[in-house]
Amino acid sequence: MNLQINRNSIEASFAEIAESLINNVDLKVNETLIEFCDLEFYWKGTGHDDTNTHEHNYQNGQLRPHGSGYDIALRNETGYGGILIRGVFSNGLPTYGPFRSADVIFTEGRNLGTGGLSISLVKKTKPTIFPIFKTGRVGLVKGDDFSEAPYRFISCRADYLRQVEGKLALCDEIKKVAAWTSIAEEAKSLPALKYNVAKTL
């Protein structure tokens, strides 16, 4: 899949990658397929000095463990960054938060058996068309140019959110805002979001 950041359209690159990861790709850990449903982007490069981005030497597309969970590493000739995995869906259950999501990935991978550990991005056998909600990132130091940038992408299907204890009201709130649409439709018609639901997730 395409994990490339276009330096001339960084935010559009984030949106395209997020929709592809959520609707077309699974994280395969040994024989278990894990769906992405909450992704947060970071990028530091030419013309985009996001100081919240962790410096690293990982190659583009590698899974990178760190103090906040797991990233999918991003890198090209003009910069580096990562996609923080904030929410996953595995074995019929949703998990929110980067530490808990990392634990789901680790739990699936700790039973090494005789074949070792295998982690890869694979195409879904049946792509989905879930709407995606774009909002601000969480827990960053305020004040720099990108601290409130809408670089977080959440799968927003109502039945999904209703399975999460305490998220019923959040589901209803999301449905009220203009962001209840796909990234493709947003690119055509919607302005940047001012509603920040991410703080309640």
Short mmCIF file of C-alpha atoms in Angstrom, two decimals:
data_model
loop_
_atom_site.label_atom_id
_atom_site.label_comp_id
_atom_site.label_asym_id
_atom_site.label_seq_id
_atom_site.Cartn_x
_atom_site.Cartn_y
_atom_site.Cartn_z
CA MET A 1 0.00 0.00 0.00
CA ASN A 2 1.00 3.62 -0.40
CA LEU A 3 2.51 5.12 2.77
CA GLN A 4 4.18 8.02 0.97
CA ILE A 5 3.96 11.62 2.19
CA ASN A 6 3.76 14.21 -0.56
CA ARG A 7 5.61 17.30 0.68
CA ASN A 8 3.24 19.54 -1.33
CA SER A 9 0.07 18.07 0.19
CA ILE A 10 0.97 16.65 3.59
CA GLU A 11 -2.49 16.78 5.17
CA ALA A 12 -4.07 15.23 2.08
CA SER A 13 -1.44 12.46 2.27
CA PHE A 14 -2.47 11.79 5.89
CA ALA A 15 -6.13 11.55 4.90
CA GLU A 16 -5.44 9.22 1.99
CA ILE A 17 -3.24 6.92 4.08
CA ALA A 18 -5.72 6.89 6.98
CA GLU A 19 -8.66 5.92 4.79
CA SER A 20 -6.58 3.20 3.14
CA LEU A 21 -5.38 1.76 6.47
CA ILE A 22 -8.85 1.81 8.02
CA ASN A 23 -10.88 0.58 5.07
CA ASN A 24 -8.47 -1.51 2.98
CA VAL A 25 -5.73 -2.89 5.26
CA ASP A 26 -5.39 -5.06 8.36
CA LEU A 27 -2.44 -5.57 10.69
CA LYS A 28 -1.75 -9.29 10.62
CA VAL A 29 -0.06 -10.55 13.80
CA ASN A 30 0.76 -14.22 13.28
CA GLU A 31 -2.66 -15.50 12.12
CA THR A 32 -4.79 -12.77 13.75
CA LEU A 33 -6.16 -9.85 11.72
CA ILE A 34 -6.39 -6.54 13.61
CA GLU A 35 -8.36 -3.63 12.15
CA PHE A 36 -7.27 -0.01 12.53
CA CYS A 37 -9.95 2.40 13.73
CA ASP A 38 -8.10 5.34 15.30
CA LEU A 39 -4.86 6.73 13.83
CA GLU A 40 -2.84 9.84 14.68
CA PHE A 41 -0.25 11.30 12.29
CA TYR A 42 3.08 13.00 13.00
CA TRP A 43 5.50 14.39 10.41
CA LYS A 44 8.65 16.51 10.56
CA GLY A 45 10.14 17.52 7.25
CA THR A 46 10.73 20.27 4.73
CA GLY A 47 8.17 23.01 5.37
CA HIS A 48 6.44 21.04 8.15
CA ASP A 49 8.31 21.41 11.44
CA ASP A 50 6.01 19.45 13.78
CA THR A 51 8.02 19.42 17.03
CA ASN A 52 5.75 16.70 18.48
CA THR A 53 7.27 14.18 16.06
CA HIS A 54 9.66 11.58 17.54
CA GLU A 55 13.02 11.37 15.78
CA HIS A 56 13.82 7.83 14.64
CA ASN A 57 15.83 5.77 12.16
CA TYR A 58 13.09 3.33 11.14
CA GLN A 59 12.27 2.69 7.50
CA ASN A 60 8.97 3.62 5.93
CA GLY A 61 6.24 1.13 6.88
CA GLN A 62 8.05 -0.54 9.80
CA LEU A 63 6.22 -1.09 13.09
CA ARG A 64 7.96 1.08 15.68
CA PRO A 65 7.48 0.51 19.45
CA HIS A 66 8.03 3.50 21.72
CA GLY A 67 6.98 4.98 25.05
CA SER A 68 3.47 5.86 23.86
CA GLY A 69 2.59 2.62 22.07
CA TYR A 70 3.19 1.54 18.46
CA ASP A 71 3.74 3.66 15.36
CA ILE A 72 3.78 2.74 11.73
CA ALA A 73 6.97 4.56 10.76
CA LEU A 74 6.95 7.12 7.95
CA ARG A 75 10.06 8.25 6.09
CA ASN A 76 11.09 9.72 2.75
CA GLU A 77 13.91 11.89 1.42
CA THR A 78 12.37 15.07 2.88
CA GLY A 79 11.37 13.96 6.39
CA TYR A 80 10.22 11.36 8.90
CA GLY A 81 7.31 10.70 11.20
CA GLY A 82 4.84 8.08 12.27
CA ILE A 83 1.24 6.99 12.57
CA LEU A 84 0.35 6.35 16.21
CA ILE A 85 -2.09 3.44 16.53
CA ARG A 86 -4.70 4.79 18.98
CA GLY A 87 -7.51 2.30 18.41
CA VAL A 88 -7.96 -1.20 17.01
CA PHE A 89 -10.69 -3.80 16.50
CA SER A 90 -9.68 -7.40 17.14
CA ASN A 91 -11.56 -10.64 17.80
CA GLY A 92 -14.85 -8.76 17.65
CA LEU A 93 -13.84 -6.24 20.32
CA PRO A 94 -12.86 -2.54 20.03
CA THR A 95 -9.91 -1.20 21.98
CA TYR A 96 -9.24 2.52 22.46
CA GLY A 97 -6.00 4.18 23.51
CA PRO A 98 -2.41 3.68 22.30
CA PHE A 99 -1.21 1.66 25.31
CA ARG A 100 -4.21 -0.69 25.24
CA SER A 101 -3.93 -1.02 21.46
CA ALA A 102 -0.23 -1.88 21.81
CA ASP A 103 -1.19 -4.50 24.40
CA VAL A 104 -3.64 -6.08 21.94
CA ILE A 105 -0.87 -6.29 19.33
CA PHE A 106 1.63 -7.65 21.87
CA THR A 107 -0.86 -10.17 23.26
CA GLU A 108 -1.52 -11.56 19.79
CA GLY A 109 2.20 -11.76 19.10
CA ARG A 110 3.53 -13.16 22.37
CA ASN A 111 2.56 -16.75 21.61
CA LEU A 112 5.51 -17.37 19.33
CA GLY A 113 4.97 -21.10 18.91
CA THR A 114 7.51 -22.74 16.62
CA GLY A 115 7.20 -20.30 13.74
CA GLY A 116 8.34 -17.13 15.49
CA LEU A 117 6.60 -13.77 15.29
CA SER A 118 5.13 -12.41 12.08
CA ILE A 119 3.70 -8.87 11.80
CA SER A 120 2.68 -7.36 8.47
CA LEU A 121 0.20 -5.07 6.75
CA VAL A 122 -2.14 -7.06 4.50
CA LYS A 123 -5.00 -6.12 2.20
CA LYS A 124 -8.46 -6.83 3.57
CA THR A 125 -10.19 -9.69 1.80
CA LYS A 126 -13.31 -7.51 1.82
CA PRO A 127 -12.66 -3.74 1.95
CA THR A 128 -14.98 -1.62 4.09
CA ILE A 129 -16.49 1.81 3.44
CA PHE A 130 -16.70 3.19 6.98
CA PRO A 131 -16.97 6.97 7.27
CA ILE A 132 -13.91 8.57 8.87
CA PHE A 133 -13.89 11.50 11.27
CA LYS A 134 -10.93 13.91 11.22
CA THR A 135 -10.09 15.78 14.43
CA GLY A 136 -7.27 17.14 16.58
CA ARG A 137 -4.56 15.05 18.18
CA VAL A 138 -4.56 14.30 21.92
CA GLY A 139 -2.32 15.28 24.84
CA LEU A 140 0.14 17.55 23.04
CA VAL A 141 1.87 20.62 24.44
CA LYS A 142 -0.09 23.58 23.14
CA GLY A 143 1.52 26.47 21.37
CA ASP A 144 3.42 25.20 18.37
CA ASP A 145 2.05 25.49 14.84
CA PHE A 146 0.79 21.91 14.72
CA SER A 147 -0.41 21.17 18.27
CA GLU A 148 -4.07 21.47 17.29
CA ALA A 149 -3.79 20.30 13.69
CA PRO A 150 -6.56 17.85 12.61
CA TYR A 151 -4.22 14.92 12.14
CA ARG A 152 -6.27 12.26 13.93
CA PHE A 153 -8.58 9.96 11.94
CA ILE A 154 -11.30 7.83 13.57
CA SER A 155 -13.56 5.21 12.06
CA CYS A 156 -16.99 6.57 12.83
CA ARG A 157 -19.55 3.85 12.16
CA ALA A 158 -22.25 4.16 14.82
CA ASP A 159 -22.56 0.45 15.54
CA TYR A 160 -18.81 0.32 16.22
CA LEU A 161 -18.84 3.16 18.73
CA ARG A 162 -21.94 1.84 20.45
CA GLN A 163 -20.03 -1.30 21.41
CA VAL A 164 -17.67 0.77 23.56
CA GLU A 165 -18.85 1.37 27.10
CA GLY A 166 -19.54 5.04 27.73
CA LYS A 167 -19.30 6.06 24.04
CA LEU A 168 -23.01 6.21 23.22
CA ALA A 169 -23.20 9.97 23.78
CA LEU A 170 -20.00 10.45 21.78
CA CYS A 171 -21.49 8.50 18.90
CA ASP A 172 -24.55 10.74 18.90
CA GLU A 173 -22.38 13.88 19.03
CA ILE A 174 -20.25 12.77 16.09
CA LYS A 175 -23.35 12.20 14.00
CA LYS A 176 -24.38 15.83 14.59
CA VAL A 177 -21.27 17.37 13.08
CA ALA A 178 -20.43 17.84 9.43
CA ALA A 179 -17.57 15.37 9.70
CA TRP A 180 -19.96 12.41 9.43
CA THR A 181 -18.71 11.67 5.94
CA SER A 182 -15.91 9.97 4.12
CA ILE A 183 -12.57 11.64 3.56
CA ALA A 184 -13.32 11.63 -0.16
CA GLU A 185 -16.49 13.66 0.35
CA GLU A 186 -14.77 15.93 2.86
CA ALA A 187 -12.07 16.75 0.35
CA LYS A 188 -14.77 17.95 -2.03
CA SER A 189 -16.97 19.99 0.26
CA LEU A 190 -16.00 20.40 3.90
CA PRO A 191 -13.80 23.03 5.54
CA ALA A 192 -11.26 22.11 8.21
CA LEU A 193 -13.03 20.90 11.35
CA LYS A 194 -13.30 23.15 14.36
CA TYR A 195 -15.15 20.61 16.49
CA ASN A 196 -12.66 18.62 18.57
CA VAL A 197 -14.25 15.44 19.87
CA ALA A 198 -10.91 13.72 20.36
CA LYS A 199 -10.46 15.05 23.90
CA THR A 200 -13.37 12.89 25.04
CA LEU A 201 -12.04 9.68 23.53
#
